[in-house]
Structure formats: structure tokens, C-alpha cells
Amino acid sequence: MFKTVIGLEIHAQLSTPTKAFCSCPADTFGDTENTAICPVCTGQPGTIPVLGEETVRLSVMSALALNCQVSEISCFDRKNYFYPDLPKGYQITQYFRPLARNGFIEVRVGNGRKSHIRINRIHIEEDAGKTIHEGASSISASGKQGGTLVDLNRCGIPLVEIVTEPDITSSREARLAMESIRDILRYIGVCTGDMEKGALRCDANISVINTRNGQSSNRVEVKNINSFRFVEKALDYEYKRITQAMKDGKEVVKETRTWDLASKTTITMRKKEEESDYRYFPEPDLPPLRITGSYLEEVKKMLPELPDEKIDRFMRDYALPEHDAVVLVSDKELSGFFEETVKVTQRPKEVSNWLTGDLLRILKERDMTVGQSELVPDHIVDLLRLLDSRTISISVAKEIFSECVRLGKMPSNIVEEKGLQQVDDEEEIESAIRQAMKDNPKAVDQYRAGKKAVLSYFIGAVMRRTKGRADPAVAGSVARRLLEDD
Ligand SMILES: [Zn+2]
């Protein structure tokens, strides 16, 4: 038997207007290379970093939302290493005295169960730039083939690094923990959580213990994972690789690996460096950061209701199943829309069905958010009313709903314009069935010979003739009557 031990280090980009230590813009995604830079963030001699206020506020908010104890005094340090995208030759971080410690999150693992994952520390640090490896087919300015370019736009962008304890016991739980941290940071507005734009990424540490003999493998780190799916896949792959090595009596090398998209495996990046390799020492250009009690209180007041509390409240106050509550709450805007609509209709489960089913599907197809759509709560109120009065059938309701989302028209207006009122005129249904019987006498014979499933053919024919406006139950009973009588 093998037991998995996983810890995560999550890097989240803070949504500040400026970089951590200069006044360059922090939102540089899509900008031309090396345009959002200045002497400070490119580390030119004689420049002095100045800590931005928003960087402090957003990182303190993150710490509070993750139930951490915020240190009264925290300090900045230099993490030294050489890399072309790091012009200073060091990264400013908080090593010896981090901003906050000893937090936790409660991760929902399904069936109402929560798993308690401790957070070791949260610290502030700056991001590095980016190297762009040109293919061999490109020609550089000097006429050479290929080469590497450097983009320093990301240098100095403020990050919080969130380090969990190794409390995670499966790849799925690692994914859920990462999602849950992303949701929390998005809720409190400190990070967009946009992984495609590099606003959130994660390193995962994994080791495996053989429970029979107590032997533990070395720890392997998978670096720079930028998708929830990949964190799960990379850890699954590592678990298999490590347990196989242990079974074969081979040593698991302590190293840093990376998820390779093409081969769907992890590959060696480098042998794991020791912390001492970075020669950390205090950053002499930045004074210690002091967080007073009154400042903490002020920031606490800015914290909105957090996702976990909201899920509990949705289950309690609206009697929603956990799954509905989790889906609604995972999108703050959607959960707000849900509450607004329920205020008017008082029918939470039906509203939730429309939002978590049809709405999310349409939004996904059109790659938009609920706020970008044309849907307003009144549309759903109107739609439910039309269904209650049996003015429209459920299939027509679905069609109308999609138009509300796209065009913002009132359902009753769409019904009026297009004449979509439900056909409960039995005569019209009857004539549709008689026509179908005439068109397909074989089906009639089959039904009369006892093949009752053929009934659905006649219901379908009615729905086609009435363009989905007939009530299928009525169509069924009329068809049965005609087929059995005549
Ligand atoms: Zn700058």
C-alpha cells in the first residue's frame, strides 16, 4: 500500500494597478515586449524599490481570507540566482519573516465532506520576466539562426506565494485545493485567477510512503503548472512513476520536473536545488513592513462573504443540493444573479436549474460571463410564469431562454412575436396525428401489433408539425386514443 503526500506552492498575481516596487502598470498581458518597464523593475544601478500600498493591502486580504495569522513585522529578502529574465540577479521575496503563517482552507471533496488543509505561510514576492525561445527557422538581427529573446514586462509584478502543508493525499484533492484557493482569491478581488494569462500557477511537491515498511520516497517537485487539469494529470503520472520505482527497488531522485504537454508525462528540469543555493539575505533597500492591529481591522471589514460560507448558506437558506450551491458559488457574478432572481420568484431550485444547466452551457458556447450576456432576472420570472400557465412547452421555454441570453428580449414578447403559445387545442394535435398515421401506416400496424414504443414516433410527428409547441403529454394521450380506437 502506498500513501501520497502532496503540498502546493501557489503563485497568485495581485490585481494591483502598479508593479510591487515601481509605478509601471502591472496588467501587462498582451502588451508589446519591454514596454511596461522602468529603471527600477529592470534593476538598473542606483535605483531603489518602493513598496506599493495596494500590494500590501491585497496580500493582507489574501492572508486573512486564508485564515492566516498576519505578522506584525515582516521583512523582504533577496533570493539570488542568475537567469536572463532576471536582470537584477535576484528576486525580492520574503524568506526569513513572511507576511503571514498558520492558515487553513476547507476543501469540499464531495458528498458534503470537507478536507482541512493547513497553510504554512504566505509571502509577498515579485515576478521575473519571460524568455522567448525562437525556433531555429527564425533569423536574429545579427543574422544568426534561432536564439532567445527576453521580455521584462512581468519583472516586478506583485505576487503572493501561498505554501500549503503536505496535507493533500490525492491528485484530485490537489486540484480541488487549487480551485478552492483560486475561488477565494477571486471572491475577495485580489487576483483574476486567469491561468491562461499567467495570473495563477502552481508548483506541486509529491512524495510517496510505502505503508508496509514505512519507507518514504524522495520529494519530487513539478513546477509551473498552469491548469487545474494538468495538476491532476502531472500528479497522477508522478504517483505511478514513483511507486513503480519503489516497487523495483530503484531510488527516486530528488529533482524538479515539468509537465510536458506533448508527451503527457513529466520530464526532468533540473536536480532539486537546496534553499541554501539561493544565498538569501535581507533586502537592504526596503524597511521591514509593519502591519498594525487597526490596519488589520480595516482590511478585515473589506472582506466579503467567502465561497465556503456562501455554499453553506445557499444549502441552508435555499435548500439547494451541494452540487448546485458549489456550481453557483464558483462564479461570484452568477451567485449574485441567482440571489437577485430568487428574491423575486422565491423558487430557488428551479432558478438554479436554469442557471446551472442551460445558462452555463450557452455562456460556455459563446465564451462569455453572465454579466456580458443580455439576461436579467425578470426574464426568468417571466419564463416561469409562462410555464406555470402552460402557455409554452418546456422545449419552447429552452429556445426562448437562449434568445433572452443572446438578445435580451422578454419571453412573453418572444412568444407573442413568434406565436409560440403551446398548442393545447386537441383538434390541431389530432389532425397532426391523423396525418402521421396516413403517412406511415406501417407504424400504425406495428403499434396495433403491440409495439407500444412506436408511440414516440407519433408524439415526435406532432412536435415537428407544431414546431415544439405541443404538450408532449397531451400529444401522447391523443395518439394513444386514435391508435387504439380507429
Ligand atoms: Zn518599473
XYZ file of C-alpha atoms and ligand atoms in Angstrom:
487
model
C 0.000 0.000 0.000
C 1.206 3.440 -0.879
C 0.221 6.756 0.610
C 0.618 10.013 -1.310
C 1.854 13.172 0.361
C 1.332 16.382 -1.618
C 2.000 20.026 -0.868
C 1.295 23.003 -3.117
C 3.004 26.321 -3.692
C 0.630 28.641 -5.456
C 1.762 31.892 -7.045
C -1.038 34.382 -7.483
C -0.659 37.688 -9.282
C -2.175 40.538 -7.279
C -4.607 42.765 -9.198
C -2.794 45.980 -8.322
C -2.671 48.970 -10.679
C 1.128 49.088 -10.493
C 4.007 46.689 -10.029
C 5.164 45.869 -6.484
C 8.088 48.298 -6.211
C 7.684 50.872 -9.019
C 4.867 52.666 -10.801
C 4.884 50.618 -14.022
C 1.493 49.114 -14.887
C 1.001 45.588 -13.540
C -1.502 44.409 -16.118
C 0.883 43.828 -19.000
C -0.712 40.822 -20.662
C -0.689 41.294 -24.430
C 1.486 44.414 -24.266
C 4.389 44.777 -26.681
C 7.530 43.244 -25.193
C 9.616 45.501 -22.932
C 7.220 48.462 -22.938
C 5.970 48.240 -19.315
C 9.382 48.650 -17.725
C 11.448 51.301 -15.919
C 14.908 51.549 -14.320
C 13.579 50.088 -11.027
C 11.976 46.900 -12.346
C 14.840 46.296 -14.751
C 17.230 46.551 -11.803
C 19.479 49.324 -13.009
C 22.251 50.511 -10.667
C 21.302 53.266 -8.243
C 17.555 52.629 -8.284
C 15.587 51.986 -5.093
C 12.404 49.876 -4.829
C 9.405 51.384 -3.016
C 6.676 49.028 -1.766
C 3.242 49.862 -3.229
C 0.304 50.274 -0.848
C -2.091 48.118 -2.897
C 0.393 45.259 -2.894
C 0.275 45.326 0.899
C -3.494 45.624 1.145
C -4.237 42.807 -1.307
C -1.717 40.451 0.209
C -3.044 41.104 3.728
C -6.559 40.441 2.418
C -5.377 37.131 0.935
C -3.802 36.149 4.240
C -6.982 36.913 6.185
C -9.217 35.098 3.712
C -6.983 32.032 4.043
C -7.308 32.156 7.846
C -3.653 33.059 8.414
C -2.062 34.966 11.265
C -0.603 38.149 9.827
C 2.812 39.019 11.251
C 3.129 42.431 12.830
C 6.592 42.700 11.286
C 7.590 41.012 8.065
C 10.771 41.598 6.060
C 11.966 41.471 2.492
C 14.879 39.351 1.325
C 16.842 38.762 -1.823
C 16.719 35.370 -3.466
C 19.827 35.227 -5.614
C 20.076 33.358 -8.840
C 21.152 34.099 -12.363
C 18.736 33.915 -15.245
C 18.425 36.103 -18.346
C 14.876 37.174 -17.420
C 16.040 38.415 -14.016
C 18.206 41.463 -14.715
C 18.892 42.239 -11.036
C 20.311 38.772 -10.451
C 17.933 38.349 -7.508
C 14.232 38.323 -6.794
C 12.752 40.328 -3.922
C 10.770 37.967 -1.694
C 10.063 37.361 2.000
C 12.070 34.409 3.230
C 13.047 34.765 6.880
C 9.963 36.609 8.107
C 6.963 36.126 5.816
C 3.816 38.224 5.829
C 1.610 35.543 7.364
C 1.624 31.990 8.739
C -0.584 29.178 10.048
C -3.711 29.375 7.938
C -6.023 26.743 6.531
C -8.712 26.106 3.957
C -11.643 23.714 3.974
C -11.827 21.955 0.641
C -15.106 20.376 -0.435
C -14.351 16.890 -1.672
C -17.950 15.860 -2.431
C -20.872 14.320 -0.543
C -20.825 17.132 1.982
C -17.340 16.210 3.179
C -14.604 18.779 3.670
C -10.918 18.237 3.915
C -8.857 20.506 6.146
C -5.645 21.696 4.507
C -3.234 23.787 6.521
C -1.375 26.710 5.032
C 2.184 27.047 6.197
C 2.887 30.589 5.013
C 2.038 33.411 2.653
C 4.625 35.850 1.461
C 4.919 38.729 -0.972
C 7.333 38.491 -3.870
C 7.969 39.894 -7.313
C 7.670 38.039 -10.580
C 10.522 37.600 -13.064
C 10.438 38.303 -16.802
C 9.987 35.846 -19.602
C 12.395 34.276 -22.065
C 11.120 33.529 -25.521
C 12.948 30.796 -27.396
C 12.890 31.469 -31.092
C 12.705 28.469 -33.385
C 15.715 27.532 -35.491
C 13.871 28.857 -38.523
C 13.957 32.486 -37.330
C 16.857 34.770 -38.092
C 18.041 37.243 -35.456
C 19.143 40.837 -36.131
C 22.745 39.704 -36.264
C 21.853 37.211 -38.964
C 22.150 34.146 -36.728
C 19.595 31.395 -36.776
C 17.291 30.968 -33.770
C 18.142 32.442 -30.377
C 16.433 33.581 -27.219
C 14.660 36.870 -26.578
C 13.835 38.436 -23.241
C 10.628 40.258 -22.285
C 10.905 42.113 -18.966
C 7.271 43.301 -18.774
C 6.474 40.864 -15.985
C 9.531 41.828 -13.904
C 8.337 43.256 -10.603
C 4.685 42.235 -10.912
C 3.445 41.586 -7.349
C 2.685 38.006 -6.357
C 1.645 36.280 -3.206
C 3.057 32.819 -2.750
C 0.789 30.516 -0.787
C 2.502 27.441 0.614
C 0.360 24.609 1.959
C 1.439 21.951 4.432
C 1.777 18.476 2.861
C -1.779 17.641 3.940
C -3.053 16.677 0.499
C -3.473 12.961 -0.124
C -4.501 12.635 -3.779
C -4.177 14.347 -7.141
C -7.887 15.097 -7.140
C -7.667 16.744 -3.737
C -4.717 18.807 -5.010
C -6.828 20.031 -7.878
C -9.755 20.840 -5.573
C -7.436 22.693 -3.177
C -6.012 24.749 -6.016
C -9.510 25.530 -7.322
C -10.677 26.469 -3.894
C -7.751 28.875 -3.366
C -8.405 30.394 -6.794
C -12.087 30.882 -5.935
C -11.244 32.569 -2.634
C -8.742 34.956 -4.239
C -11.224 35.834 -6.964
C -14.012 36.416 -4.478
C -12.022 38.925 -2.498
C -10.896 40.600 -5.708
C -7.144 40.216 -5.190
C -6.407 38.017 -8.229
C -8.183 37.380 -11.524
C -7.279 33.688 -11.302
C -6.803 33.768 -15.051
C -4.385 30.907 -15.580
C -4.096 31.383 -19.321
C -2.682 34.832 -18.677
C -0.285 33.595 -16.009
C -2.183 35.174 -13.091
C -2.137 31.895 -11.175
C 0.283 28.987 -11.323
C 1.358 26.246 -9.058
C 4.286 24.045 -8.103
C 3.368 20.704 -6.569
C 5.576 18.584 -4.294
C 4.891 14.906 -4.112
C 6.393 12.012 -2.199
C 5.043 8.530 -1.627
C 5.194 6.450 1.545
C 5.150 2.641 1.490
C 2.817 1.958 4.423
C 4.057 -1.651 4.754
C 7.632 -0.737 5.686
C 7.270 2.979 6.389
C 9.757 3.860 3.665
C 9.297 7.240 2.037
C 10.447 8.279 -1.434
C 12.393 11.451 -2.047
C 10.314 14.511 -2.765
C 9.772 15.462 -6.390
C 8.628 18.920 -7.416
C 6.557 19.535 -10.538
C 6.989 23.183 -11.459
C 4.922 25.843 -13.208
C 1.630 24.065 -13.661
C -0.854 26.459 -15.205
C -4.069 24.457 -15.370
C -6.230 22.516 -12.925
C -6.349 19.581 -15.303
C -2.568 19.435 -15.574
C -2.035 19.494 -11.813
C -4.162 16.374 -11.543
C -2.560 14.667 -14.546
C 1.021 15.526 -13.576
C 0.482 14.207 -10.035
C -1.199 11.019 -11.299
C 1.759 10.452 -13.565
C 4.256 11.100 -10.772
C 2.431 8.757 -8.396
C 2.699 5.941 -10.947
C 6.314 6.713 -11.744
C 7.403 6.925 -8.101
C 5.517 3.833 -6.895
C 6.911 1.830 -9.821
C 10.461 2.886 -8.913
C 9.828 1.914 -5.283
C 8.478 -1.494 -6.298
C 11.540 -2.016 -8.468
C 13.797 -1.024 -5.597
C 15.157 1.979 -7.522
C 15.931 5.325 -5.968
C 13.529 8.189 -6.669
C 15.745 11.149 -7.492
C 15.070 14.366 -5.634
C 14.512 16.715 -8.539
C 12.422 19.352 -10.231
C 10.275 18.186 -13.112
C 7.889 19.813 -15.518
C 4.644 18.663 -17.132
C 5.216 18.069 -20.815
C 2.065 18.734 -22.753
C 3.134 16.873 -25.880
C 4.094 13.554 -24.271
C 1.609 13.858 -21.368
C 4.411 12.938 -18.986
C 6.631 14.829 -16.576
C 10.239 15.349 -17.563
C 13.336 16.295 -15.604
C 14.092 20.015 -15.489
C 16.994 20.007 -13.050
C 18.192 18.384 -9.879
C 16.416 19.970 -6.946
C 18.379 22.885 -5.607
C 18.716 23.409 -1.884
C 17.398 26.589 -0.290
C 20.996 27.441 0.565
C 21.798 27.633 -3.158
C 19.865 30.903 -3.259
C 22.035 32.680 -0.693
C 19.045 34.513 0.770
C 19.884 37.694 2.627
C 17.870 40.715 3.826
C 16.958 43.274 1.161
C 18.807 46.400 2.342
C 16.724 48.819 0.261
C 13.351 48.012 1.853
C 12.453 48.674 5.501
C 10.533 46.000 7.465
C 6.799 46.003 6.811
C 4.762 46.746 9.922
C 1.045 45.811 9.965
C -0.771 47.446 12.857
C -3.834 46.000 14.588
C -6.022 48.861 13.400
C -4.902 48.342 9.793
C -5.783 44.655 10.073
C -9.228 45.552 11.383
C -9.736 47.933 8.489
C -8.826 45.276 5.925
C -10.988 42.668 7.685
C -14.000 44.921 7.133
C -13.334 44.880 3.391
C -13.604 41.083 3.199
C -16.797 39.894 1.543
C -18.561 36.620 2.345
C -16.198 33.813 1.290
C -17.157 30.975 -1.085
C -17.265 28.240 1.564
C -19.591 30.273 3.813
C -21.746 31.126 0.835
C -22.099 27.479 -0.221
C -23.223 26.597 3.304
C -25.712 29.475 3.281
C -27.105 28.513 -0.147
C -27.645 24.931 1.018
C -29.274 26.108 4.242
C -31.384 29.083 3.122
C -32.375 27.895 -0.351
C -32.416 24.145 0.370
C -30.139 23.557 -2.626
C -28.179 20.338 -3.104
C -24.441 20.789 -2.518
C -23.686 20.375 -6.213
C -25.973 23.284 -7.208
C -24.561 25.504 -4.470
C -20.971 24.728 -5.473
C -21.600 25.464 -9.155
C -23.453 28.723 -8.459
C -20.932 29.985 -5.918
C -17.884 29.152 -8.042
C -18.851 32.216 -10.102
C -19.452 35.244 -7.901
C -21.441 37.074 -10.559
C -23.649 34.038 -11.172
C -24.351 33.591 -7.471
C -25.373 37.257 -7.259
C -27.669 36.831 -10.235
C -29.175 33.746 -8.612
C -29.954 35.601 -5.392
C -31.481 38.546 -7.220
C -33.761 36.247 -9.191
C -34.795 34.191 -6.185
C -35.715 37.384 -4.344
C -38.468 37.878 -6.940
C -39.523 34.295 -7.700
C -38.955 32.514 -4.368
C -38.238 29.350 -6.368
C -34.548 28.642 -5.797
C -34.306 25.115 -7.186
C -35.986 25.977 -10.498
C -33.882 29.117 -10.889
C -30.764 27.103 -10.093
C -31.710 24.519 -12.746
C -31.950 27.211 -15.416
C -28.703 28.870 -14.359
C -26.508 25.826 -13.764
C -27.895 23.974 -16.775
C -28.966 25.967 -19.831
C -27.316 29.257 -18.914
C -23.846 27.874 -18.197
C -23.967 25.799 -21.363
C -24.895 28.813 -23.511
C -22.306 31.043 -21.833
C -19.629 28.435 -22.415
C -20.566 28.094 -26.077
C -20.377 31.847 -26.505
C -17.356 32.287 -24.234
C -18.975 34.986 -22.103
C -19.934 35.684 -18.493
C -23.447 36.216 -17.160
C -22.690 39.941 -16.892
C -21.756 40.078 -20.550
C -24.975 38.335 -21.557
C -28.319 40.099 -22.002
C -30.094 38.010 -19.365
C -31.823 39.813 -16.455
C -33.718 38.225 -13.518
C -37.067 39.399 -14.953
C -36.569 37.134 -17.963
C -36.565 34.080 -15.715
C -39.531 35.361 -13.721
C -41.491 35.804 -16.957
C -40.391 32.422 -18.282
C -41.516 30.588 -15.138
C -44.858 32.362 -15.323
C -45.345 31.239 -18.941
C -44.516 27.670 -17.952
C -46.844 27.781 -14.922
C -49.780 28.927 -17.017
C -48.875 26.257 -19.565
C -48.666 28.948 -22.221
C -45.455 27.387 -23.531
C -43.946 23.922 -23.524
C -40.612 23.178 -21.891
C -38.869 22.762 -25.248
C -40.120 26.177 -26.364
C -39.043 27.603 -22.992
C -35.498 26.398 -23.623
C -35.473 28.007 -27.045
C -36.792 31.284 -25.632
C -34.274 31.223 -22.794
C -31.430 31.081 -25.261
C -32.851 34.167 -27.023
C -33.086 36.025 -23.709
C -29.410 35.344 -23.094
C -28.384 36.449 -26.585
C -30.822 39.271 -27.345
C -32.293 40.331 -24.016
C -35.912 40.119 -25.214
C -38.726 39.466 -22.740
C -40.010 35.862 -23.025
C -43.676 36.901 -23.323
C -42.739 39.243 -26.185
C -40.915 36.437 -27.995
C -43.967 34.166 -27.552
C -46.220 36.914 -28.923
C -43.968 37.741 -31.880
C -43.352 34.184 -32.961
C -46.696 32.691 -31.991
C -45.100 30.110 -29.740
C -48.113 29.569 -27.473
C -48.474 25.963 -26.533
C -50.947 24.062 -28.680
C -53.462 22.528 -26.334
C -56.089 22.624 -28.998
C -56.721 18.898 -29.278
C -58.068 19.290 -32.777
C -54.772 20.579 -34.075
C -52.918 17.781 -32.316
C -55.446 15.258 -33.608
C -55.044 16.378 -37.198
C -51.268 16.158 -36.861
C -51.546 12.582 -35.642
C -54.044 11.580 -38.337
C -51.628 12.953 -40.919
C -48.773 10.958 -39.386
C -50.917 7.808 -39.404
C -51.690 8.355 -43.068
C -48.007 8.998 -43.878
C -46.777 5.914 -42.072
C -49.362 3.104 -41.986
C -46.612 0.665 -41.116
C -46.059 2.397 -37.783
C -49.799 2.160 -37.112
C -49.729 -1.589 -37.759
C -46.698 -2.005 -35.543
C -48.411 -0.189 -32.693
C -51.556 -2.234 -33.072
C -49.451 -5.382 -33.152
C -48.297 -4.487 -29.661
C -45.120 -2.496 -30.257
C -46.089 0.339 -27.915
C -42.740 2.122 -28.210
C -43.861 3.337 -31.658
C -45.986 5.883 -29.792
C -42.948 8.137 -29.532
C -42.873 8.336 -33.330
C -46.353 9.903 -33.306
C -45.501 12.282 -30.471
C -42.406 13.325 -32.403
C -44.518 13.924 -35.509
C -46.813 16.227 -33.530
C -43.860 18.123 -32.098
C -42.434 18.602 -35.593
C -45.731 19.778 -37.041
C -46.262 22.253 -34.171
C -42.597 23.255 -34.017
C -42.322 22.029 -30.448
C -45.332 23.937 -29.226
C -47.464 20.938 -28.288
C -47.567 19.479 -24.817
C -45.974 16.031 -25.266
C -48.240 14.538 -22.592
C -51.355 15.698 -24.426
C -49.929 14.531 -27.755
C -49.267 11.113 -26.218
C -52.756 10.630 -24.858
C -54.400 11.796 -28.082
C -52.191 9.488 -30.149
C -52.989 6.556 -27.892
C -56.704 7.231 -28.185
C -56.624 7.459 -32.001
C -54.395 4.432 -32.478
C -56.446 2.273 -30.210
C -59.895 3.492 -31.318
C -59.778 3.563 -35.077
Zn 9.003 49.561 -13.354
